[in-house]
Short mmCIF file of C-alpha atoms in Angstrom, two decimals:
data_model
loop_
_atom_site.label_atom_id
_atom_site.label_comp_id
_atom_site.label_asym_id
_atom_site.label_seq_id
_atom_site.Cartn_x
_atom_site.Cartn_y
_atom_site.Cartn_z
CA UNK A 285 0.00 0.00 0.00
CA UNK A 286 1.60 3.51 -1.25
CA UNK A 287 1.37 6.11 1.61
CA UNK A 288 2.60 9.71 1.59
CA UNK A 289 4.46 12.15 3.40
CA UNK A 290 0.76 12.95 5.40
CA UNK A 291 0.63 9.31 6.70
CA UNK A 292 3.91 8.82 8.73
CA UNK A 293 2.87 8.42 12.55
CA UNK A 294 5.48 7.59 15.36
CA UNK A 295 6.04 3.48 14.91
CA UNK A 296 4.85 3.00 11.24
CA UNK A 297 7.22 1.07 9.33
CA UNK A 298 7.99 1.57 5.95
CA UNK A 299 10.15 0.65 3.10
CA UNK A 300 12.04 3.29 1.88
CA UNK A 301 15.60 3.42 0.03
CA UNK A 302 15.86 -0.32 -0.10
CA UNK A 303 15.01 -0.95 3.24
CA UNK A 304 12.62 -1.34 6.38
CA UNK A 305 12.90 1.85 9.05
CA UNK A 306 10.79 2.74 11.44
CA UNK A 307 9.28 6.22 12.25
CA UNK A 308 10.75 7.06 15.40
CA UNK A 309 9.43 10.94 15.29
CA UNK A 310 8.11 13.15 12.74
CA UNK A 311 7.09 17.04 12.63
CA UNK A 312 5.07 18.57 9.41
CA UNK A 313 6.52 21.97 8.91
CA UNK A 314 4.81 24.71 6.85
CA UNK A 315 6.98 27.17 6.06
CA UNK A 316 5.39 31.18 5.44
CA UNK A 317 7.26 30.76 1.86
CA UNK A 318 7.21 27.39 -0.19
CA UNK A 319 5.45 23.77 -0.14
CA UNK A 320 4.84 22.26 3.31
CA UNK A 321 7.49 19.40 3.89
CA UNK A 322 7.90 16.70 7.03
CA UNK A 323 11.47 15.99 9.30
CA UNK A 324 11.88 12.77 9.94
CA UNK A 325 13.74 10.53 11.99
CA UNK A 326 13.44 6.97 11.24
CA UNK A 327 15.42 3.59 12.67
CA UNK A 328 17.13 0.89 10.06
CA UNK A 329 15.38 -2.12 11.61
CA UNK A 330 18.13 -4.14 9.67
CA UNK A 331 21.69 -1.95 10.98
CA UNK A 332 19.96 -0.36 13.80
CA UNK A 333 20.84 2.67 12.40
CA UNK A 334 19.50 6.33 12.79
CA UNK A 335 18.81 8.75 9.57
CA UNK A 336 17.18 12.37 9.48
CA UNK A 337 15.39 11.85 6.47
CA UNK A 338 13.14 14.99 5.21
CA UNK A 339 10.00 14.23 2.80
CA UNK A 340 8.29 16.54 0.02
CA UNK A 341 4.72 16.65 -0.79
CA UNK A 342 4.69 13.89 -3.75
CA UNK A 343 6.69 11.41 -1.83
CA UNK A 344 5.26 8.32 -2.24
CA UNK A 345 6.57 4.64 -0.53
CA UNK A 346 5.45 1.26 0.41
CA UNK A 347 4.38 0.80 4.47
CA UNK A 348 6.47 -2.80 5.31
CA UNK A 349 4.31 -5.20 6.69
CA UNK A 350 6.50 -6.20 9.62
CA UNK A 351 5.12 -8.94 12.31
CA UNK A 352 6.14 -10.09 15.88
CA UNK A 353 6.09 -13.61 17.05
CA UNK A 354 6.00 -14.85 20.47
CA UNK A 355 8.90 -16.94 21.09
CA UNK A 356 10.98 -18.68 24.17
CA UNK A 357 14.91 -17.99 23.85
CA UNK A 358 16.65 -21.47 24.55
CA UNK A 359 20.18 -21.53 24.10
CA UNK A 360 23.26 -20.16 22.31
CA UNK A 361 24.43 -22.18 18.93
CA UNK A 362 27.10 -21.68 16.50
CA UNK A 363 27.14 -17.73 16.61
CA UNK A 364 23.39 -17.41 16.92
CA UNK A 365 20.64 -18.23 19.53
CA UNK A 366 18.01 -20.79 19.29
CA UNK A 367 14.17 -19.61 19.45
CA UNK A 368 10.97 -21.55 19.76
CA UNK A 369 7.68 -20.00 18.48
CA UNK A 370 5.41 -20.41 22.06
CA UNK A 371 2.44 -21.23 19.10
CA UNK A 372 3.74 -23.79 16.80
CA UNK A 373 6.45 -24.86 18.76
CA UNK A 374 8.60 -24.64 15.76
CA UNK A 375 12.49 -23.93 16.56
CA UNK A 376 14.94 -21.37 14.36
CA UNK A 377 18.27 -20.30 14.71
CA UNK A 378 18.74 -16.16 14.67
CA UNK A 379 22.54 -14.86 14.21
CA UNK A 380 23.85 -12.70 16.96
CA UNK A 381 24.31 -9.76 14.69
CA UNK A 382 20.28 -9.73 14.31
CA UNK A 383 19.86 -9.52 17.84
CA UNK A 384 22.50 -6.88 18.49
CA UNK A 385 21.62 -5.19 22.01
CA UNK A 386 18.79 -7.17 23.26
CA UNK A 387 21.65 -9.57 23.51
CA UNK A 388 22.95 -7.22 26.75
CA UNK A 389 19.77 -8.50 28.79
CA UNK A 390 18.32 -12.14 27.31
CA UNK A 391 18.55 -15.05 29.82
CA UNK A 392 17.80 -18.13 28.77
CA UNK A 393 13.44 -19.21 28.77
CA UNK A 394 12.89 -15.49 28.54
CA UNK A 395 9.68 -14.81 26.63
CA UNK A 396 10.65 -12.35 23.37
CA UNK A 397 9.08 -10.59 20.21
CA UNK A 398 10.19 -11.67 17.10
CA UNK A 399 10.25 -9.07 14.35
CA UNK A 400 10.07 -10.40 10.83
CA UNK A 401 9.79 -8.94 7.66
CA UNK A 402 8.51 -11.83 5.59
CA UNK A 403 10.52 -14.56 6.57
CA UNK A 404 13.69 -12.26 7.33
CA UNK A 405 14.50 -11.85 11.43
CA UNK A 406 15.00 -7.88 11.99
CA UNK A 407 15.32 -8.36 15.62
CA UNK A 408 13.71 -8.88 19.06
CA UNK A 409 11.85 -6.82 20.99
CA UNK A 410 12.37 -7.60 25.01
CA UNK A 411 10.38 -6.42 27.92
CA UNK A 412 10.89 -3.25 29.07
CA UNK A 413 12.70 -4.41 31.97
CA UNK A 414 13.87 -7.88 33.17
CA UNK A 415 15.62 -9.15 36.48
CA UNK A 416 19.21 -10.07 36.51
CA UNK A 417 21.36 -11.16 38.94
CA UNK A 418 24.85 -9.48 40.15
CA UNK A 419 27.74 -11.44 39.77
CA UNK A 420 30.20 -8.59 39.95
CA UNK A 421 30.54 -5.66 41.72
CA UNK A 422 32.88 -3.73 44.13
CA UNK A 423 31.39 -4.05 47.83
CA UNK A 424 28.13 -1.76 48.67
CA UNK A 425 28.43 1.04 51.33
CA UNK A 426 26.49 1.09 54.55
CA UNK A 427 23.93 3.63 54.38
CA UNK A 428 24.79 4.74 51.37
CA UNK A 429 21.83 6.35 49.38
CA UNK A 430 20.37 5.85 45.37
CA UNK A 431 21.41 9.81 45.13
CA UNK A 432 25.49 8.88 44.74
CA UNK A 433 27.22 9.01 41.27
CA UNK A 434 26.79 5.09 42.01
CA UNK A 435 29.20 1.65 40.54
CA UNK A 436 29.59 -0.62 37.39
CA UNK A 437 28.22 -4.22 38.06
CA UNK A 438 28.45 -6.68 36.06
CA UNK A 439 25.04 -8.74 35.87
CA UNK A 440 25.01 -12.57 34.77
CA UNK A 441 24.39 -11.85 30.83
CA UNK A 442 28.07 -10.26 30.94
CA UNK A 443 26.44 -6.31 30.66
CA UNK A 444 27.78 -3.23 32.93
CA UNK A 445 25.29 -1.68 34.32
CA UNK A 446 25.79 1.29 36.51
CA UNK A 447 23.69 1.01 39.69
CA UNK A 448 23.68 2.69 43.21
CA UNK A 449 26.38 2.84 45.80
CA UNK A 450 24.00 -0.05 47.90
CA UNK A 451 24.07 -2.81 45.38
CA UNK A 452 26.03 -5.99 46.41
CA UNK A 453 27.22 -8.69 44.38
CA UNK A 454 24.64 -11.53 44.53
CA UNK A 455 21.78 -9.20 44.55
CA UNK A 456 18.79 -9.75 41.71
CA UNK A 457 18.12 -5.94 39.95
CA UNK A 458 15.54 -4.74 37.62
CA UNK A 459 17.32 -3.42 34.54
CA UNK A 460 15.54 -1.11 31.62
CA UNK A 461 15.90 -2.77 28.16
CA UNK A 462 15.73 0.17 26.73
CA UNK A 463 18.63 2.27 28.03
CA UNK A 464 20.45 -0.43 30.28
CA UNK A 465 19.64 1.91 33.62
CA UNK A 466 18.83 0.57 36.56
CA UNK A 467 15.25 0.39 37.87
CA UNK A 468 15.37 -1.14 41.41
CA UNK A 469 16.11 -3.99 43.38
CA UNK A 470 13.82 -7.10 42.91
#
């Protein structure tokens, strides 16, 4: 389905320039002088890459019809991880380059989203947070506070996180997939 430069919306995906991106945000400007026009910044859901892209009144391109499948993450394989679809129970193999940073925060039986395009794998979408466990970290302070600069810590999918002053190695945290920060103690 052709779409225009009046259709974009924050999370439509579309195939432009010989690829899928995603709308991340979008402002129509009308200028006093001249045709009204629309700043753009859309996501490469294949590099993961971020492009200002400005579009013109006659504009025309294709919306991607993307889909997300439920699936169970089993187990690393040959450069790649092993998924199970939680429907059909059907198993695939997705390289690690696909998966890029979700990578930081999957454990193994974590329940993920599966973006295809077709029958290519674009990526996974995680929770927005999940609990891991601290398996290195230098020793917490006594009564120190969430305010301080706080501490790396290694968590048990090999990730630095950066969490308060209190945090002791052994400890389960929740952790934001989004930006890696940390939420809170479990």
């Amino acid at each position: 389905m052709a779409i225009g430069m009046n259709d974009l919306k924050t999370g439509l995906t579309i195939e432009y320039s010989n690829s899928i991106w995603r709308v991340i945000e979008f402002q129509h400007v009308k200028p006093g002088k001249g045709a009204a026009f629309v700043r753009s910044k859309l996501k490469n859901l294949r590099t993961g890459a971020v492009n200002e892209v400005t579009f013109r009144p006659g504009d025309k391109f294709e919306q991607a019809d993307i889909s997300t499948r439920p699936m169970s993450y089993l187990y690393a394989e040959n450069g790649g991880r092993v998924f199970m679809d939680t429907e059909t129970f059907e198993q695939i193999n997705i390289p690690d380059d696909h998966l890029k940073e979700a990578l930081k925060y999957m454990l193994e039986g974590m329940e993920v989203k599966i973006t295809m395009f077709g029958s290519e794998v674009l990526g996974a979408e995680l929770p927005s947070s999940v609990q891991l466990k601290v398996v290195e970290t230098q020793p917490g302070i006594k009564g120190a506070t969430a305010t301080g600069s706080g501490k790396p810590a290694v968590v048990e999918t090999g990730a630095t996180i950066t969490v308060p002053d209190f945090v002791n190695e052994g400890e389960t945290i929740i952790v934001n997939t989004e930006d890696g920060s940390y939420k809170g103690r479990a």
